[in-house]
């Protein structure tokens, strides 16, 4: 039973992490290759505050706030770049974060942070808490997409220049996407720190950024339901098939390549095309 609880907790955390990137990349079209850095900020903040005696629940908003602040800083620095340049800029963030953490003895340096206090909920309670939070984040994503802000995000993703011509304050909405997405990444990091009770810089490197990007692309960039499914399945794959754990980056990189080459819309796009083809055949019959 402990195995299933641990697996479901990991899946819930991965869903929150993937949805946080989906808000930035999927909804607003801002490519981020350094998203793991924001999760790392949340994880280290929660871990250090927990070791200082803070209650688990009190560490969550602080972790989200600090990740959000870093997200706003990166967002401000990225306002004048887009596409490939934005990808390179955000990729630099994760290398800076990993390098910084490894040089800081008060953050555990190369050894990481161990003996993170227990959350006090029990394994089942923590799993249920994570699933509820994942459901709330999914609900928030659906709500945002249906609001004016979500429609503006979609317009920026489609054609940023046209939105400027229409008088939309594009930088403000880009920053809003970064702020919300990175805060949620910080939340997933805090949960991960208490789940593992040990964190190190290697938990938040470039590989983790590519992993979460693979989840979003595999599910379908911008889709909420399919990103949830993709994140849950891909996060469980290494546990279901032990061999994948050794070739995780290879598998995720391969999926990323195949999806971008043959189905840029991910599983969501593939299902939509199959559904449209089925309707077309029925119409001809």
Coordinates of C-alpha atoms in Angstrom, one line a residue:
X1 CA 0.0 0.0 0.0
X2 CA 2.9 2.3 0.8
X3 CA 4.1 1.9 -2.8
X4 CA 0.7 3.0 -4.3
X5 CA 0.5 6.0 -1.9
X6 CA 4.0 7.1 -2.8
X7 CA 3.3 6.7 -6.5
X8 CA 0.0 8.7 -6.3
X9 CA 1.7 11.5 -4.3
X10 CA 4.4 11.7 -7.0
X11 CA 1.8 11.8 -9.7
X12 CA -0.1 14.6 -7.9
X13 CA 3.0 16.7 -7.5
X14 CA 4.0 16.2 -11.2
X15 CA 0.5 17.2 -12.3
X16 CA 0.8 20.5 -10.4
X17 CA 4.3 21.1 -11.8
X18 CA 3.2 20.3 -15.4
X19 CA 0.1 22.6 -15.1
X20 CA 2.2 25.4 -13.8
X21 CA 4.4 25.2 -17.0
X22 CA 1.3 24.8 -19.1
X23 CA 0.0 28.2 -17.9
X24 CA 3.2 29.9 -19.2
X25 CA 4.0 27.9 -22.3
X26 CA 0.6 26.4 -23.2
X27 CA -1.7 29.3 -22.5
X28 CA 0.6 32.3 -23.1
X29 CA 3.0 30.8 -25.6
X30 CA 6.1 31.7 -23.6
X31 CA 8.8 29.0 -23.9
X32 CA 10.4 28.2 -20.6
X33 CA 13.3 25.7 -20.5
X34 CA 14.3 26.5 -16.9
X35 CA 11.0 25.8 -15.1
X36 CA 12.7 23.4 -12.6
X37 CA 14.5 26.4 -11.1
X38 CA 11.2 27.8 -9.8
X39 CA 10.2 24.4 -8.4
X40 CA 13.6 24.4 -6.7
X41 CA 13.1 27.8 -5.1
X42 CA 9.8 26.5 -3.6
X43 CA 11.5 23.3 -2.4
X44 CA 14.4 25.0 -0.8
X45 CA 12.3 27.7 0.8
X46 CA 9.9 25.1 2.3
X47 CA 12.7 22.8 3.4
X48 CA 14.7 25.6 5.2
X49 CA 11.6 27.1 6.8
X50 CA 10.5 23.6 7.9
X51 CA 13.9 22.9 9.5
X52 CA 13.7 26.3 11.2
X53 CA 10.5 25.1 12.9
X54 CA 7.8 26.5 10.7
X55 CA 4.6 24.4 10.3
X56 CA 4.3 22.6 7.0
X57 CA 1.2 24.6 5.8
X58 CA 2.8 27.9 6.7
X59 CA 5.8 27.1 4.4
X60 CA 3.6 26.7 1.3
X61 CA 2.6 30.4 0.7
X62 CA 6.2 31.5 1.4
X63 CA 7.5 29.0 -1.1
X64 CA 5.0 30.2 -3.7
X65 CA 5.8 33.8 -3.0
X66 CA 9.5 33.4 -3.4
X67 CA 9.1 31.4 -6.6
X68 CA 6.7 34.0 -7.9
X69 CA 9.2 36.8 -7.2
X70 CA 11.9 34.9 -9.2
X71 CA 9.4 34.4 -11.9
X72 CA 8.6 38.1 -12.1
X73 CA 12.3 38.9 -12.2
X74 CA 12.8 36.4 -15.1
X75 CA 9.7 37.6 -16.7
X76 CA 10.8 41.3 -16.6
X77 CA 14.2 40.3 -18.0
X78 CA 12.5 38.3 -20.8
X79 CA 10.0 40.9 -22.0
X80 CA 12.1 42.0 -24.9
X81 CA 12.9 38.5 -26.2
X82 CA 10.8 35.8 -27.6
X83 CA 10.9 32.3 -29.2
X84 CA 14.5 30.9 -29.4
X85 CA 16.0 33.8 -27.4
X86 CA 13.4 33.4 -24.6
X87 CA 14.1 29.6 -24.5
X88 CA 17.9 30.3 -24.1
X89 CA 17.3 33.0 -21.5
X90 CA 15.1 30.7 -19.4
X91 CA 17.5 27.8 -19.8
X92 CA 20.2 30.0 -18.3
X93 CA 18.0 30.5 -15.2
X94 CA 18.1 26.8 -14.3
X95 CA 21.9 26.6 -14.7
X96 CA 22.3 29.7 -12.5
X97 CA 20.0 28.2 -9.9
X98 CA 21.9 24.9 -9.7
X99 CA 25.3 26.6 -9.6
X100 CA 24.1 29.0 -6.9
X101 CA 22.7 26.3 -4.7
X102 CA 25.8 24.1 -5.0
X103 CA 28.0 27.0 -3.8
X104 CA 25.9 27.8 -0.7
X105 CA 26.8 25.9 2.4
X106 CA 23.8 27.2 4.3
X107 CA 21.6 25.5 1.6
X108 CA 23.5 22.2 2.0
X109 CA 25.8 22.8 -0.9
X110 CA 26.6 19.7 -2.9
X111 CA 25.2 17.5 -0.1
X112 CA 21.7 19.0 -0.4
X113 CA 19.2 19.5 2.4
X114 CA 18.4 16.4 4.5
X115 CA 16.2 15.6 7.5
X116 CA 13.4 17.8 6.3
X117 CA 10.7 17.6 9.0
X118 CA 7.7 15.4 8.6
X119 CA 4.5 17.2 7.4
X120 CA 2.5 15.7 10.1
X121 CA -0.3 14.4 7.9
X122 CA 0.7 10.8 7.5
X123 CA 1.4 9.3 4.1
X124 CA -2.3 8.8 3.2
X125 CA -3.2 12.3 4.4
X126 CA -0.4 13.9 2.4
X127 CA -1.3 12.0 -0.7
X128 CA -5.0 13.1 -0.4
X129 CA -3.8 16.7 0.2
X130 CA -1.6 16.6 -2.9
X131 CA -4.5 15.2 -5.0
X132 CA -6.8 17.9 -3.8
X133 CA -4.3 20.6 -4.6
X134 CA -3.7 19.1 -8.1
X135 CA -7.5 19.1 -8.6
X136 CA -7.7 22.8 -7.5
X137 CA -4.8 23.8 -9.8
X138 CA -6.5 22.0 -12.7
X139 CA -9.7 23.8 -11.8
X140 CA -7.9 27.1 -11.6
X141 CA -6.3 26.5 -15.1
X142 CA -9.7 25.8 -16.6
X143 CA -11.1 28.9 -14.9
X144 CA -8.3 31.1 -16.1
X145 CA -8.6 29.9 -19.7
X146 CA -12.3 30.9 -19.7
X147 CA -11.7 34.4 -18.3
X148 CA -10.7 37.6 -20.2
X149 CA -7.1 37.0 -19.0
X150 CA -7.1 33.5 -20.5
X151 CA -8.4 34.8 -23.8
X152 CA -5.7 37.4 -23.9
X153 CA -3.1 34.7 -23.1
X154 CA -4.4 32.8 -26.1
X155 CA -4.2 35.8 -28.3
X156 CA -0.6 36.5 -27.2
X157 CA 0.3 32.9 -28.0
X158 CA -1.2 33.1 -31.4
X159 CA 0.0 36.6 -32.5
X160 CA 1.6 38.9 -30.0
X161 CA 2.0 41.8 -32.5
X162 CA -1.7 41.8 -33.3
X163 CA -2.5 41.9 -29.6
X164 CA -0.3 45.0 -29.3
X165 CA -2.0 46.7 -32.2
X166 CA -5.4 46.0 -30.5
X167 CA -4.2 47.9 -27.5
X168 CA -3.5 45.0 -25.2
X169 CA -0.9 45.6 -22.5
X170 CA 1.1 42.5 -23.6
X171 CA 4.0 42.8 -21.1
X172 CA 1.5 43.0 -18.2
X173 CA -0.2 39.7 -19.2
X174 CA 3.1 38.0 -19.9
X175 CA 4.2 38.9 -16.4
X176 CA 0.9 37.7 -15.0
X177 CA 1.4 34.3 -16.7
X178 CA 4.9 34.0 -15.3
X179 CA 3.8 35.1 -11.8
X180 CA 0.9 32.5 -11.6
X181 CA 2.9 29.7 -13.3
X182 CA 6.0 30.1 -11.2
X183 CA 4.0 30.4 -7.9
X184 CA 2.4 27.1 -8.7
X185 CA 5.8 25.6 -9.6
X186 CA 7.0 26.8 -6.1
X187 CA 4.0 25.0 -4.6
X188 CA 4.9 21.7 -6.3
X189 CA 8.5 22.2 -5.1
X190 CA 7.4 22.6 -1.5
X191 CA 5.3 19.4 -1.7
X192 CA 8.2 17.6 -3.3
X193 CA 10.6 18.6 -0.5
X194 CA 8.2 17.3 2.2
X195 CA 7.5 14.2 0.1
X196 CA 11.1 13.2 -0.4
X197 CA 12.4 14.8 2.9
X198 CA 15.6 15.3 1.1
X199 CA 16.4 17.7 -1.8
X200 CA 19.6 18.5 -3.7
X201 CA 20.5 20.7 -6.7
X202 CA 20.2 17.6 -9.0
X203 CA 16.4 17.5 -8.3
X204 CA 16.0 20.8 -10.1
X205 CA 18.4 20.8 -13.0
X206 CA 17.9 21.0 -16.8
X207 CA 16.8 17.4 -17.0
X208 CA 13.8 18.1 -14.8
X209 CA 13.0 21.1 -16.9
X210 CA 12.9 18.9 -20.1
X211 CA 10.9 16.3 -18.2
X212 CA 8.1 18.6 -17.3
X213 CA 8.2 20.2 -20.8
X214 CA 7.8 16.6 -22.2
X215 CA 4.7 16.2 -20.1
X216 CA 3.1 19.3 -21.4
X217 CA 4.0 18.6 -25.1
X218 CA 3.0 14.9 -24.8
X219 CA -0.4 15.8 -23.4
X220 CA -1.0 18.7 -25.7
X221 CA 0.3 22.3 -25.2
X222 CA -2.6 24.3 -23.8
X223 CA -4.8 21.4 -22.9
X224 CA -5.6 21.0 -19.2
X225 CA -7.1 17.5 -19.1
X226 CA -4.5 15.9 -21.4
X227 CA -1.6 17.5 -19.6
X228 CA -3.0 16.1 -16.3
X229 CA -3.1 12.6 -17.9
X230 CA 0.3 12.9 -19.5
X231 CA 1.9 14.2 -16.3
X232 CA 0.4 11.4 -14.2
X233 CA 1.4 8.7 -16.7
X234 CA 4.9 9.9 -17.5
X235 CA 5.7 10.5 -13.8
X236 CA 4.7 6.9 -13.1
X237 CA 6.6 5.3 -16.0
X238 CA 10.0 5.0 -14.2
X239 CA 8.2 3.2 -11.3
X240 CA 6.2 0.9 -13.6
X241 CA 9.2 0.1 -15.8
X242 CA 12.4 0.1 -13.9
X243 CA 14.5 0.2 -17.0
X244 CA 13.1 3.6 -17.9
X245 CA 14.6 5.0 -14.8
X246 CA 18.0 4.5 -16.2
X247 CA 17.1 6.0 -19.6
X248 CA 14.6 8.6 -18.4
X249 CA 16.1 11.5 -20.4
X250 CA 16.3 9.4 -23.5
X251 CA 12.7 8.3 -23.3
X252 CA 11.3 11.7 -22.5
X253 CA 13.6 13.3 -25.2
X254 CA 12.4 10.8 -27.7
X255 CA 8.7 11.4 -26.8
X256 CA 9.3 15.2 -27.2
X257 CA 10.9 14.7 -30.6
X258 CA 8.2 12.3 -31.9
X259 CA 5.4 14.6 -30.7
X260 CA 6.9 17.7 -32.2
X261 CA 7.6 15.9 -35.4
X262 CA 4.4 14.0 -35.9
X263 CA 1.8 15.5 -33.6
X264 CA 2.7 19.0 -32.4
X265 CA -0.7 19.2 -30.6
X266 CA 0.2 16.2 -28.5
X267 CA -2.3 13.5 -27.5
X268 CA -5.0 16.1 -27.4
X269 CA -4.4 17.1 -31.0
X270 CA -4.2 13.5 -32.1
X271 CA -7.6 12.7 -30.5
X272 CA -9.1 15.8 -32.0
X273 CA -7.9 14.8 -35.5
X274 CA -9.2 11.2 -35.0
X275 CA -12.6 12.5 -33.8
X276 CA -12.8 14.9 -36.8
X277 CA -11.9 12.1 -39.2
X278 CA -14.5 9.9 -37.7
X279 CA -17.1 12.6 -38.1
X280 CA -16.1 13.1 -41.7
X281 CA -16.4 9.4 -42.5
X282 CA -19.9 9.4 -40.9
X283 CA -20.9 12.3 -43.0
X284 CA -19.8 10.5 -46.2
X285 CA -21.5 7.3 -45.2

